[in-house]
Coordinates of C-alpha atoms in Angstrom, one line a residue:
R1 CA -49.7 13.1 -34.6
N2 CA -51.5 9.9 -35.2
M3 CA -48.6 7.9 -36.1
N4 CA -46.6 9.1 -33.1
M5 CA -49.6 8.2 -30.8
N6 CA -49.5 4.3 -32.9
M7 CA -46.1 4.3 -32.0
N8 CA -46.3 4.9 -28.3
M9 CA -49.2 2.5 -27.8
N10 CA -47.0 -0.5 -29.9
I11 CA -44.1 0.1 -27.2
N12 CA -46.5 -0.1 -24.4
R13 CA -48.0 -3.3 -26.1
M14 CA -43.7 -4.5 -26.5
N15 CA -43.1 -3.3 -22.8
S16 CA -45.6 -4.8 -20.3
G17 CA -43.7 -3.5 -17.2
G18 CA -45.2 0.1 -18.4
D19 CA -41.9 1.8 -17.1
S20 CA -40.1 1.4 -20.8
S21 CA -42.7 3.0 -22.2
R22 CA -42.5 6.6 -20.2
A23 CA -38.7 6.3 -20.3
S24 CA -38.9 6.2 -24.1
A25 CA -41.6 9.6 -24.0
R26 CA -38.5 11.1 -21.5
G27 CA -36.2 10.5 -24.4
Q28 CA -34.5 7.5 -22.4
P29 CA -33.6 4.2 -24.7
V30 CA -35.7 1.6 -24.2
Y31 CA -34.0 -2.0 -24.2
L32 CA -36.2 -4.4 -26.2
N33 CA -35.1 -8.6 -26.0
S34 CA -35.8 -10.1 -29.1
Q35 CA -37.0 -13.0 -27.5
N36 CA -40.1 -11.6 -25.9
S37 CA -40.9 -9.2 -29.1
N38 CA -44.1 -9.8 -31.5
F39 CA -41.6 -7.7 -33.8
S40 CA -38.8 -9.9 -35.0
N41 CA -38.8 -8.4 -38.5
D42 CA -39.2 -5.6 -40.6
Q43 CA -42.2 -7.0 -42.6
S44 CA -44.1 -7.3 -39.3
F45 CA -43.3 -3.6 -38.5
H46 CA -45.0 -2.8 -42.3
S47 CA -47.7 -4.8 -41.6
R48 CA -48.7 -2.3 -38.7
G49 CA -47.6 0.9 -40.4
L50 CA -44.6 1.7 -38.1
G51 CA -42.1 1.5 -41.1
S52 CA -38.9 -0.5 -40.7
I53 CA -37.0 -1.8 -37.3
T54 CA -34.6 1.0 -37.9
E55 CA -37.0 4.1 -38.6
F56 CA -38.8 2.7 -35.3
Q57 CA -36.0 2.5 -33.3
Q58 CA -34.3 6.2 -34.3
M59 CA -37.6 7.7 -33.7
N60 CA -38.3 6.4 -30.5
N61 CA -34.9 5.8 -29.1
V62 CA -34.8 2.1 -28.6
V63 CA -31.9 0.1 -28.6
Y64 CA -33.1 -3.2 -30.0
N65 CA -31.6 -6.7 -28.4
S66 CA -29.7 -5.3 -26.3
Q67 CA -28.8 -4.6 -22.4
P68 CA -28.3 -1.7 -20.6
P69 CA -24.7 -0.6 -20.8
P70 CA -22.5 -0.9 -17.4
P71 CA -22.4 1.9 -15.1
P72 CA -18.7 3.5 -16.0
E73 CA -15.8 2.3 -13.5
E74 CA -15.0 4.6 -11.2
D75 CA -12.2 6.4 -10.9
P76 CA -9.8 4.8 -8.5
L77 CA -7.8 8.0 -7.3
E78 CA -11.0 9.4 -6.4
T79 CA -12.2 6.0 -4.4
L80 CA -8.7 6.6 -2.4
K81 CA -9.2 10.0 -2.0
H82 CA -12.9 9.1 -0.3
I83 CA -11.3 6.1 1.7
Q84 CA -8.9 9.0 3.0
K85 CA -11.8 11.3 4.3
Q86 CA -14.0 8.7 5.6
S87 CA -11.0 7.5 7.9
M88 CA -10.4 10.9 9.0
E89 CA -13.7 11.5 9.8
G90 CA -14.2 7.8 11.6
C91 CA -16.8 6.9 8.9
I92 CA -14.6 3.5 8.3
T93 CA -12.5 1.7 10.7
G94 CA -8.9 1.0 9.3
I95 CA -9.3 -2.2 8.5
D96 CA -12.0 -1.7 6.5
A97 CA -10.2 0.9 5.1
A98 CA -7.0 -0.9 4.1
N99 CA -9.0 -3.9 2.5
D100 CA -10.0 -1.5 0.3
V101 CA -6.8 0.2 -0.4
S102 CA -5.6 -3.5 -1.2
R103 CA -8.1 -4.4 -3.2
L104 CA -7.4 -1.7 -5.4
M105 CA -3.8 -1.8 -5.4
R106 CA -4.3 -5.8 -6.6
K107 CA -6.9 -4.0 -9.6
H108 CA -4.4 -1.9 -10.8
S109 CA -1.0 -3.2 -9.7
N110 CA 0.0 -1.5 -13.6
R111 CA -0.8 2.0 -12.7
E112 CA 1.8 3.9 -10.7
S113 CA -0.4 6.5 -9.8
V114 CA -2.8 3.9 -7.9
Q115 CA 0.1 2.5 -6.1
E116 CA 1.6 5.7 -5.2
E117 CA -1.5 7.5 -3.7
S118 CA -2.7 3.7 -2.3
V119 CA 0.5 3.2 -0.3
K120 CA 0.1 6.7 1.0
T121 CA -3.5 6.0 2.3
L122 CA -2.1 3.0 4.0
A123 CA 0.7 4.6 5.7
M124 CA -2.1 7.3 6.8
V125 CA -4.6 4.8 8.2
G126 CA -2.1 2.3 9.4
E127 CA -2.0 3.1 13.0
M128 CA -6.0 2.9 12.9
Q129 CA -5.2 0.2 11.3
I130 CA -3.2 -2.0 13.9
Q131 CA -5.0 -0.5 17.0
T132 CA -8.5 -1.2 15.6
A133 CA -7.4 -5.4 15.4
L134 CA -5.7 -5.0 18.6
S135 CA -8.5 -3.6 20.5
E136 CA -10.9 -6.3 19.0
G137 CA -8.6 -8.8 20.7
K138 CA -6.9 -9.8 17.5
T139 CA -3.5 -11.4 18.4
G140 CA -1.3 -13.8 16.6
T141 CA -2.5 -15.9 13.3
D142 CA -6.3 -13.8 13.6
L143 CA -4.2 -10.4 13.7
V144 CA -2.0 -11.4 11.2
D145 CA -4.5 -12.3 9.0
H146 CA -6.0 -8.9 8.9
M147 CA -2.7 -7.0 8.3
T148 CA -1.2 -9.7 5.3
G149 CA -3.6 -7.6 2.9
S150 CA -1.8 -4.5 3.5
I151 CA 2.0 -6.2 4.0
D152 CA 1.9 -7.8 0.8
A153 CA 0.4 -5.0 -1.0
L154 CA 3.0 -2.4 0.3
I155 CA 5.9 -5.1 -0.5
V156 CA 5.2 -6.1 -3.9
A157 CA 4.5 -1.8 -4.7
M158 CA 8.0 -1.5 -3.0
R159 CA 9.9 -4.6 -5.2
S160 CA 7.9 -3.4 -8.6
K161 CA 8.3 0.1 -7.8
V162 CA 11.9 0.7 -6.3
D163 CA 13.0 4.1 -8.7
N164 CA 9.7 5.1 -7.2
P165 CA 10.9 7.5 -4.1
E166 CA 7.7 8.6 -2.8
I167 CA 6.2 4.5 -3.0
Q168 CA 9.6 3.9 -0.8
E169 CA 9.3 6.3 1.9
Y170 CA 5.4 5.8 2.4
A171 CA 6.2 1.9 2.3
C172 CA 8.5 2.1 4.7
Q173 CA 6.5 4.5 7.0
A174 CA 3.2 1.8 6.8
L175 CA 5.7 -1.2 7.6
W176 CA 6.9 1.1 10.9
T177 CA 3.6 1.5 12.0
L178 CA 2.5 -2.3 11.4
T179 CA 5.5 -3.7 12.9
V180 CA 4.6 -2.7 16.5
R181 CA 3.8 -6.4 17.1
P182 CA 6.2 -9.6 17.0
E183 CA 3.5 -11.7 15.1
V184 CA 3.1 -8.9 12.0
Q185 CA 7.5 -8.8 12.4
L186 CA 7.5 -12.3 11.4
A187 CA 5.2 -11.9 8.6
V188 CA 6.7 -8.7 7.1
A189 CA 10.1 -10.9 7.0
N190 CA 8.5 -14.1 5.6
A191 CA 6.4 -11.8 3.1
G192 CA 10.3 -10.1 1.7
G193 CA 9.8 -7.2 3.8
L194 CA 13.4 -7.2 4.8
R195 CA 15.1 -6.9 1.6
A196 CA 12.3 -4.8 0.2
I197 CA 13.3 -1.9 2.9
V198 CA 16.8 -2.2 2.6
E199 CA 16.7 -2.0 -1.2
G200 CA 14.3 0.8 -1.1
M201 CA 16.6 2.7 1.1
G202 CA 19.6 1.8 -1.4
A203 CA 18.0 2.8 -4.1
H204 CA 17.4 6.9 -3.1
P205 CA 20.2 7.0 -0.3
S206 CA 19.7 11.2 -0.3
R207 CA 15.9 10.8 0.4
K208 CA 16.4 12.1 3.9
K209 CA 12.4 10.8 5.3
L210 CA 12.9 8.0 3.7
Q211 CA 15.9 6.8 5.4
H212 CA 14.4 7.4 8.2
K213 CA 11.3 5.7 8.3
G214 CA 13.1 2.7 6.5
C215 CA 15.5 3.0 9.9
A216 CA 12.4 3.1 11.8
A217 CA 10.8 0.0 10.2
L218 CA 14.2 -2.1 10.5
S219 CA 14.4 -0.9 14.3
N220 CA 11.2 -2.7 14.8
L221 CA 12.0 -5.4 13.4
S222 CA 15.0 -5.9 15.0
S223 CA 13.2 -6.4 18.0
H224 CA 12.4 -10.1 17.1
E225 CA 15.2 -12.4 17.4
D226 CA 13.9 -15.3 15.1
I227 CA 15.0 -12.7 11.8
W228 CA 18.2 -11.2 13.3
R229 CA 20.0 -13.5 11.1
S230 CA 18.3 -12.5 8.0
L231 CA 18.0 -8.8 8.6
G232 CA 21.8 -9.4 9.0
Q233 CA 21.9 -11.3 5.4
C234 CA 19.8 -8.9 3.4
G235 CA 22.2 -5.9 4.2
A236 CA 20.4 -4.2 6.3
I237 CA 23.2 -3.4 8.8
Q238 CA 25.4 -1.7 5.8
A239 CA 21.8 0.2 4.8
M240 CA 21.7 1.7 8.5
L241 CA 25.3 2.4 8.7
R242 CA 25.3 4.6 5.4
A243 CA 22.3 6.2 6.3
M244 CA 24.3 7.1 10.0
N245 CA 27.3 8.6 7.8
K246 CA 25.6 10.2 5.7
Y247 CA 23.3 12.1 8.3
I248 CA 25.2 11.9 11.3
L249 CA 23.7 15.1 12.6
E250 CA 20.4 13.8 12.0
E251 CA 19.2 12.5 15.3
D252 CA 15.9 11.0 14.4
I253 CA 17.6 8.6 12.1
L254 CA 20.4 8.0 14.2
N255 CA 18.3 6.9 17.1
M256 CA 16.3 4.2 15.2
A257 CA 19.6 3.0 13.1
I258 CA 21.7 2.9 17.1
V259 CA 18.8 1.0 18.6
A260 CA 18.3 -1.7 15.9
L261 CA 22.2 -2.2 15.9
A262 CA 21.9 -2.8 19.5
N263 CA 19.7 -5.1 18.9
L264 CA 21.1 -7.0 16.0
T265 CA 24.3 -7.2 17.2
V266 CA 23.5 -9.5 20.3
S267 CA 23.8 -11.9 17.1
E268 CA 27.8 -13.1 16.8
G269 CA 27.3 -13.2 13.1
N270 CA 25.8 -10.1 12.9
R271 CA 28.8 -8.4 15.0
D272 CA 31.2 -9.5 12.1
I273 CA 29.2 -8.2 9.6
L274 CA 28.9 -4.7 11.8
V275 CA 33.1 -4.5 12.0
G276 CA 33.9 -5.7 9.0
S277 CA 37.2 -6.7 7.6
T278 CA 37.8 -3.3 7.5
G279 CA 36.6 -2.0 10.5
E280 CA 34.5 0.7 8.5
G281 CA 31.2 0.0 10.6
L282 CA 33.1 0.8 14.0
N283 CA 34.4 3.9 12.7
I284 CA 31.2 5.2 11.6
I285 CA 30.0 4.4 15.3
V286 CA 32.4 6.0 17.0
D287 CA 31.8 9.1 14.9
V288 CA 28.3 9.3 16.2
M289 CA 29.6 8.6 19.7
A290 CA 31.7 11.9 19.4
T291 CA 29.2 14.1 17.5
H292 CA 26.5 13.4 20.2
G293 CA 28.7 12.9 23.3
K294 CA 25.6 15.1 25.4
E295 CA 23.2 12.8 24.1
A296 CA 22.3 10.0 26.8
K297 CA 20.2 7.6 25.4
L298 CA 22.3 7.6 22.0
Q299 CA 25.6 7.3 24.2
E300 CA 23.7 4.4 26.3
Q301 CA 22.9 2.5 23.2
I302 CA 26.3 2.7 21.3
I303 CA 28.0 1.2 24.4
K304 CA 26.0 -1.5 24.5
I305 CA 26.7 -2.1 20.1
L306 CA 30.4 -1.9 21.4
R307 CA 29.9 -4.2 24.3
N308 CA 28.2 -6.5 22.0
C309 CA 31.0 -6.8 19.5
S310 CA 33.9 -6.9 21.8
A311 CA 32.2 -10.0 23.8
G312 CA 34.4 -13.2 23.7
N313 CA 36.4 -11.7 20.4
E314 CA 40.0 -10.5 21.0
A315 CA 39.7 -9.4 17.2
N316 CA 37.2 -7.1 17.8
K317 CA 38.5 -5.8 20.8
T318 CA 41.4 -4.6 18.7
A319 CA 39.1 -3.3 16.1
I320 CA 37.3 -0.9 18.8
V321 CA 40.8 0.2 20.2
D322 CA 41.9 1.1 16.7
A323 CA 39.1 3.2 15.9
G324 CA 39.0 5.0 18.9
G325 CA 36.0 3.6 20.7
L326 CA 38.3 4.0 23.8
D327 CA 38.9 7.4 23.4
T328 CA 35.8 8.7 23.1

């Protein structure tokens, strides 16, 4: 008992604040700095009747000449669930949530499970993100600055995980939600988003929801005249035609794709891409027209496409007739 009292008294001398000695008594580690300690060697311990430094450390739970261990890193998947919960409860703005998710995606770029859950979270908070920015009066460059982190993170995930259909689907959904403003549409195009969407759709043709969300994102993007040419060159027209042909009874896919093609075929170069050398694109358009004859809005957009393709181009007019466009 006397020996333990002496040891505790010496701990008090070594830790001037007093809190460390109480921590030792509770069984918690005491951290000593060798520069400030009077017990720099075993000899000084022996002279005070304390035995060796090792014995002293073992008996009193002292970690000598060390710093407190860092706290364990929080599981990023749990962090994402927390962000989702806070967003749904309105405890965090869409912009803050998106920024937090984007940082996690950059930090854990090699963890596919983190990338997948992050993309789902960005799809969930995307509408809040854009609405928050617009409600704060952000436009132009200021708006793009608030969207850039999310856009870049989404596109990097899409390009690096092309074989993951979950990432592709929810990334398309997020981009669909974010591209309601022309400045954001241009930012997505400049960041490589057009090709990322097309590649994702091409990699998973049998995933209906991905085809729908991909067509929806391309439909939004097609409203920006400055990227019409880029959309044609990256294969967006063929991607939408393939989706229409495979899902000819799915009006949600058809409506998105047809609106996009009506916009894109205002450009002469895109008309040539749609018609092609075999007229296959026109055949798909006419088949959709015949299948959904009672859908007035769909018919209206198809007529725009045919009118655009025939404008000033006798060869295209002939191709439309050959495809049965006048008979439908």
